[in-house]
């Protein structure tokens, strides 16, 4: 069975949109594209290098696939080796559309069930890059094995977020972490089940004022 790892460049307030450049994804009026390179941190390179050092396939949403397919097969210079590696890798694209996937070694997935079937098949482990829309569904289905979050010391204030609408409640267990000299937190998590039941809380104060606050909270006037 394959493992699925999500590797994410993330701002401190959870934004993952367009870290690579101003034209990467400016949908929704996002105007901070390329934010990652304003906080370039060589301390993150060992994590990135280890992630892509072996054999892997990519698991992508359609928009991230479009971004990658328009860039990586054509890049020259320092990025050419990574571009060749991405071209060789299998690229599994979860999409509800019927647009062509003409970058070589690309494969269409049409549902989370297809992802589950892919996970059970033989082949290299899968790495998610970008693809913010995948996380809520895959976490809800229990299909993500590991999250590697590279959290840069910046707040962006708007943009697509890793834990967007539909993200299920759940516990994550930290299995590794380090902080680079520039303050980037690199934390690795594994899903660890449901949130425990609330248990017993100390008895709350039941003053008339507290009762009134509770009433206002219930009726929406608080």
Short mmCIF file of C-alpha atoms in Angstrom, two decimals:
data_model
loop_
_atom_site.label_atom_id
_atom_site.label_comp_id
_atom_site.label_asym_id
_atom_site.label_seq_id
_atom_site.Cartn_x
_atom_site.Cartn_y
_atom_site.Cartn_z
CA UNK A 1 0.00 0.00 0.00
CA UNK A 2 1.23 3.47 -0.84
CA UNK A 3 1.51 6.27 1.68
CA UNK A 4 0.24 9.78 1.00
CA UNK A 5 2.26 12.73 2.30
CA UNK A 6 1.12 16.32 2.07
CA UNK A 7 4.09 18.72 2.00
CA UNK A 8 3.03 22.34 2.39
CA UNK A 9 4.65 25.77 2.35
CA UNK A 10 2.51 27.67 4.82
CA UNK A 11 2.26 31.13 6.33
CA UNK A 12 1.79 31.50 10.06
CA UNK A 13 -1.91 32.23 9.51
CA UNK A 14 -2.41 29.14 7.37
CA UNK A 15 -2.21 30.54 3.82
CA UNK A 16 -0.68 28.28 1.17
CA UNK A 17 -1.72 30.09 -2.03
CA UNK A 18 0.87 30.91 -4.70
CA UNK A 19 4.11 30.69 -2.73
CA UNK A 20 6.16 30.42 -5.91
CA UNK A 21 5.45 33.59 -7.88
CA UNK A 22 3.10 36.51 -8.56
CA UNK A 23 1.48 34.85 -11.61
CA UNK A 24 1.15 31.40 -10.06
CA UNK A 25 -2.40 31.85 -8.73
CA UNK A 26 -3.93 35.29 -8.32
CA UNK A 27 -7.53 34.03 -8.23
CA UNK A 28 -9.70 35.69 -5.59
CA UNK A 29 -7.67 38.87 -5.95
CA UNK A 30 -4.64 37.33 -4.24
CA UNK A 31 -1.78 39.80 -4.62
CA UNK A 32 0.95 38.27 -2.44
CA UNK A 33 2.09 35.62 -4.92
CA UNK A 34 5.74 34.67 -4.49
CA UNK A 35 5.67 35.30 -0.75
CA UNK A 36 7.89 32.27 -0.12
CA UNK A 37 10.89 33.81 -1.84
CA UNK A 38 10.67 36.99 0.19
CA UNK A 39 11.47 34.77 3.17
CA UNK A 40 13.92 32.41 1.50
CA UNK A 41 15.25 30.04 4.12
CA UNK A 42 18.08 27.67 3.29
CA UNK A 43 17.29 25.84 6.52
CA UNK A 44 14.27 24.31 4.80
CA UNK A 45 16.31 22.81 1.96
CA UNK A 46 17.25 19.54 3.74
CA UNK A 47 13.57 18.74 4.30
CA UNK A 48 12.68 19.48 0.68
CA UNK A 49 15.67 17.54 -0.59
CA UNK A 50 14.85 14.48 1.50
CA UNK A 51 11.23 14.58 0.37
CA UNK A 52 12.13 14.39 -3.30
CA UNK A 53 15.31 12.31 -3.07
CA UNK A 54 13.72 8.92 -3.73
CA UNK A 55 11.07 7.49 -6.01
CA UNK A 56 7.64 9.11 -5.73
CA UNK A 57 4.46 9.95 -7.59
CA UNK A 58 2.59 13.24 -7.32
CA UNK A 59 -1.02 13.61 -6.23
CA UNK A 60 -2.40 16.94 -7.45
CA UNK A 61 -5.54 18.97 -7.82
CA UNK A 62 -6.33 20.16 -11.34
CA UNK A 63 -5.19 23.76 -10.86
CA UNK A 64 -1.85 22.77 -9.33
CA UNK A 65 -1.43 20.31 -12.19
CA UNK A 66 -2.01 23.16 -14.66
CA UNK A 67 0.59 25.29 -12.86
CA UNK A 68 3.16 22.48 -12.84
CA UNK A 69 2.48 21.34 -16.42
CA UNK A 70 2.95 24.89 -17.69
CA UNK A 71 6.29 25.32 -15.93
CA UNK A 72 8.26 22.24 -15.01
CA UNK A 73 8.61 20.59 -18.46
CA UNK A 74 10.06 23.83 -19.82
CA UNK A 75 12.28 25.10 -17.01
CA UNK A 76 15.99 25.43 -17.67
CA UNK A 77 19.05 26.06 -15.55
CA UNK A 78 18.93 25.25 -11.85
CA UNK A 79 15.38 23.89 -12.01
CA UNK A 80 15.86 21.58 -14.98
CA UNK A 81 16.74 18.54 -12.89
CA UNK A 82 13.59 18.90 -10.77
CA UNK A 83 11.55 19.46 -13.92
CA UNK A 84 12.87 16.22 -15.42
CA UNK A 85 12.10 14.36 -12.18
CA UNK A 86 8.53 15.68 -12.11
CA UNK A 87 8.08 14.68 -15.75
CA UNK A 88 9.25 11.12 -15.02
CA UNK A 89 7.02 10.80 -11.97
CA UNK A 90 3.45 9.60 -12.20
CA UNK A 91 1.07 12.54 -11.81
CA UNK A 92 -2.35 11.56 -10.46
CA UNK A 93 -4.83 14.41 -10.86
CA UNK A 94 -8.08 14.51 -8.89
CA UNK A 95 -10.49 16.46 -11.07
CA UNK A 96 -14.18 16.55 -11.92
CA UNK A 97 -13.46 18.11 -15.32
CA UNK A 98 -12.56 16.51 -18.64
CA UNK A 99 -9.71 18.79 -19.69
CA UNK A 100 -6.74 17.00 -21.32
CA UNK A 101 -3.89 15.86 -19.09
CA UNK A 102 -1.22 15.78 -21.77
CA UNK A 103 1.94 16.04 -19.67
CA UNK A 104 3.48 12.61 -19.94
CA UNK A 105 2.80 10.10 -17.13
CA UNK A 106 -0.41 11.91 -16.10
CA UNK A 107 -3.47 10.01 -14.88
CA UNK A 108 -7.00 11.16 -14.13
CA UNK A 109 -8.81 10.48 -10.85
CA UNK A 110 -12.46 11.48 -10.61
CA UNK A 111 -13.31 10.79 -6.97
CA UNK A 112 -11.92 10.23 -3.50
CA UNK A 113 -12.73 6.56 -4.05
CA UNK A 114 -10.25 6.60 -6.93
CA UNK A 115 -7.61 8.00 -4.57
CA UNK A 116 -8.37 5.22 -2.07
CA UNK A 117 -7.97 2.63 -4.83
CA UNK A 118 -4.69 4.22 -5.94
CA UNK A 119 -3.42 4.16 -2.35
CA UNK A 120 -4.05 0.41 -2.19
CA UNK A 121 -2.17 -0.24 -5.44
CA UNK A 122 1.49 -1.06 -5.93
CA UNK A 123 3.82 1.82 -6.70
CA UNK A 124 5.79 4.61 -5.13
CA UNK A 125 4.43 6.72 -2.29
CA UNK A 126 2.46 9.82 -3.21
CA UNK A 127 3.38 13.43 -2.45
CA UNK A 128 0.79 16.21 -2.54
CA UNK A 129 2.11 19.58 -3.66
CA UNK A 130 -0.11 22.67 -3.55
CA UNK A 131 -3.66 21.46 -4.18
CA UNK A 132 -5.42 23.09 -1.22
CA UNK A 133 -8.79 21.63 -2.24
CA UNK A 134 -7.59 18.06 -1.69
CA UNK A 135 -6.93 18.26 2.02
CA UNK A 136 -10.46 18.49 3.52
CA UNK A 137 -11.72 15.53 1.47
CA UNK A 138 -8.67 13.34 1.94
CA UNK A 139 -8.43 14.03 5.66
CA UNK A 140 -12.14 13.24 6.05
CA UNK A 141 -11.60 9.96 4.22
CA UNK A 142 -8.57 9.06 6.35
CA UNK A 143 -6.29 8.84 3.33
CA UNK A 144 -3.44 11.15 4.37
CA UNK A 145 -0.66 9.46 6.31
CA UNK A 146 1.68 12.38 6.96
CA UNK A 147 1.62 16.17 6.87
CA UNK A 148 4.90 18.05 6.58
CA UNK A 149 4.24 21.71 7.30
CA UNK A 150 6.93 24.27 6.56
CA UNK A 151 5.55 27.28 8.42
CA UNK A 152 7.23 30.58 7.57
CA UNK A 153 7.21 33.50 10.03
CA UNK A 154 4.80 35.72 8.09
CA UNK A 155 1.07 36.43 8.18
CA UNK A 156 -0.57 37.08 4.82
CA UNK A 157 -4.14 37.73 5.86
CA UNK A 158 -5.97 36.29 2.85
CA UNK A 159 -5.74 33.44 0.41
CA UNK A 160 -6.37 29.72 0.13
CA UNK A 161 -5.72 27.85 3.33
CA UNK A 162 -4.58 24.34 4.10
CA UNK A 163 -7.43 23.63 6.53
CA UNK A 164 -10.26 25.12 4.49
CA UNK A 165 -14.00 24.54 4.54
CA UNK A 166 -14.92 20.93 5.13
CA UNK A 167 -11.84 20.00 7.13
CA UNK A 168 -12.94 17.38 9.68
CA UNK A 169 -12.30 17.64 13.39
CA UNK A 170 -9.46 15.39 14.48
CA UNK A 171 -6.22 14.99 16.40
CA UNK A 172 -2.77 15.24 14.83
CA UNK A 173 0.29 13.72 16.50
CA UNK A 174 3.59 15.54 16.01
CA UNK A 175 6.31 13.04 15.12
CA UNK A 176 9.18 15.42 14.30
CA UNK A 177 9.89 19.12 14.43
CA UNK A 178 12.70 21.64 14.13
CA UNK A 179 13.10 25.38 13.79
CA UNK A 180 15.50 26.89 11.28
CA UNK A 181 17.82 29.78 12.21
CA UNK A 182 15.46 32.13 10.32
CA UNK A 183 12.45 30.97 12.31
CA UNK A 184 10.73 28.60 9.90
CA UNK A 185 8.99 25.83 11.82
CA UNK A 186 9.15 22.47 10.07
CA UNK A 187 6.70 20.12 11.74
CA UNK A 188 5.68 16.61 10.72
CA UNK A 189 2.31 15.28 11.84
CA UNK A 190 0.34 12.08 11.53
CA UNK A 191 -3.45 11.87 11.91
CA UNK A 192 -4.28 10.36 15.31
CA UNK A 193 -8.03 9.84 15.34
CA UNK A 194 -11.03 11.71 16.62
CA UNK A 195 -11.01 14.47 19.22
CA UNK A 196 -11.52 12.87 22.67
CA UNK A 197 -14.83 13.38 24.42
CA UNK A 198 -15.06 16.49 26.55
CA UNK A 199 -14.92 14.67 29.87
CA UNK A 200 -15.83 16.33 33.14
CA UNK A 201 -15.41 20.05 33.68
CA UNK A 202 -15.45 21.85 37.02
CA UNK A 203 -18.86 23.12 37.99
CA UNK A 204 -19.49 26.52 36.38
CA UNK A 205 -20.66 29.58 38.28
CA UNK A 206 -24.44 29.92 37.91
CA UNK A 207 -24.90 33.52 38.94
CA UNK A 208 -27.82 35.50 37.56
CA UNK A 209 -25.33 37.40 35.42
CA UNK A 210 -23.93 34.17 33.97
CA UNK A 211 -27.45 32.89 33.30
CA UNK A 212 -28.20 36.09 31.42
CA UNK A 213 -24.98 35.73 29.41
CA UNK A 214 -25.90 32.18 28.50
CA UNK A 215 -29.36 33.32 27.39
CA UNK A 216 -27.88 36.06 25.20
CA UNK A 217 -25.37 33.62 23.71
CA UNK A 218 -28.22 31.25 22.84
CA UNK A 219 -30.40 33.90 21.20
CA UNK A 220 -27.51 35.53 19.36
CA UNK A 221 -27.50 38.85 21.18
CA UNK A 222 -24.23 38.34 23.08
#
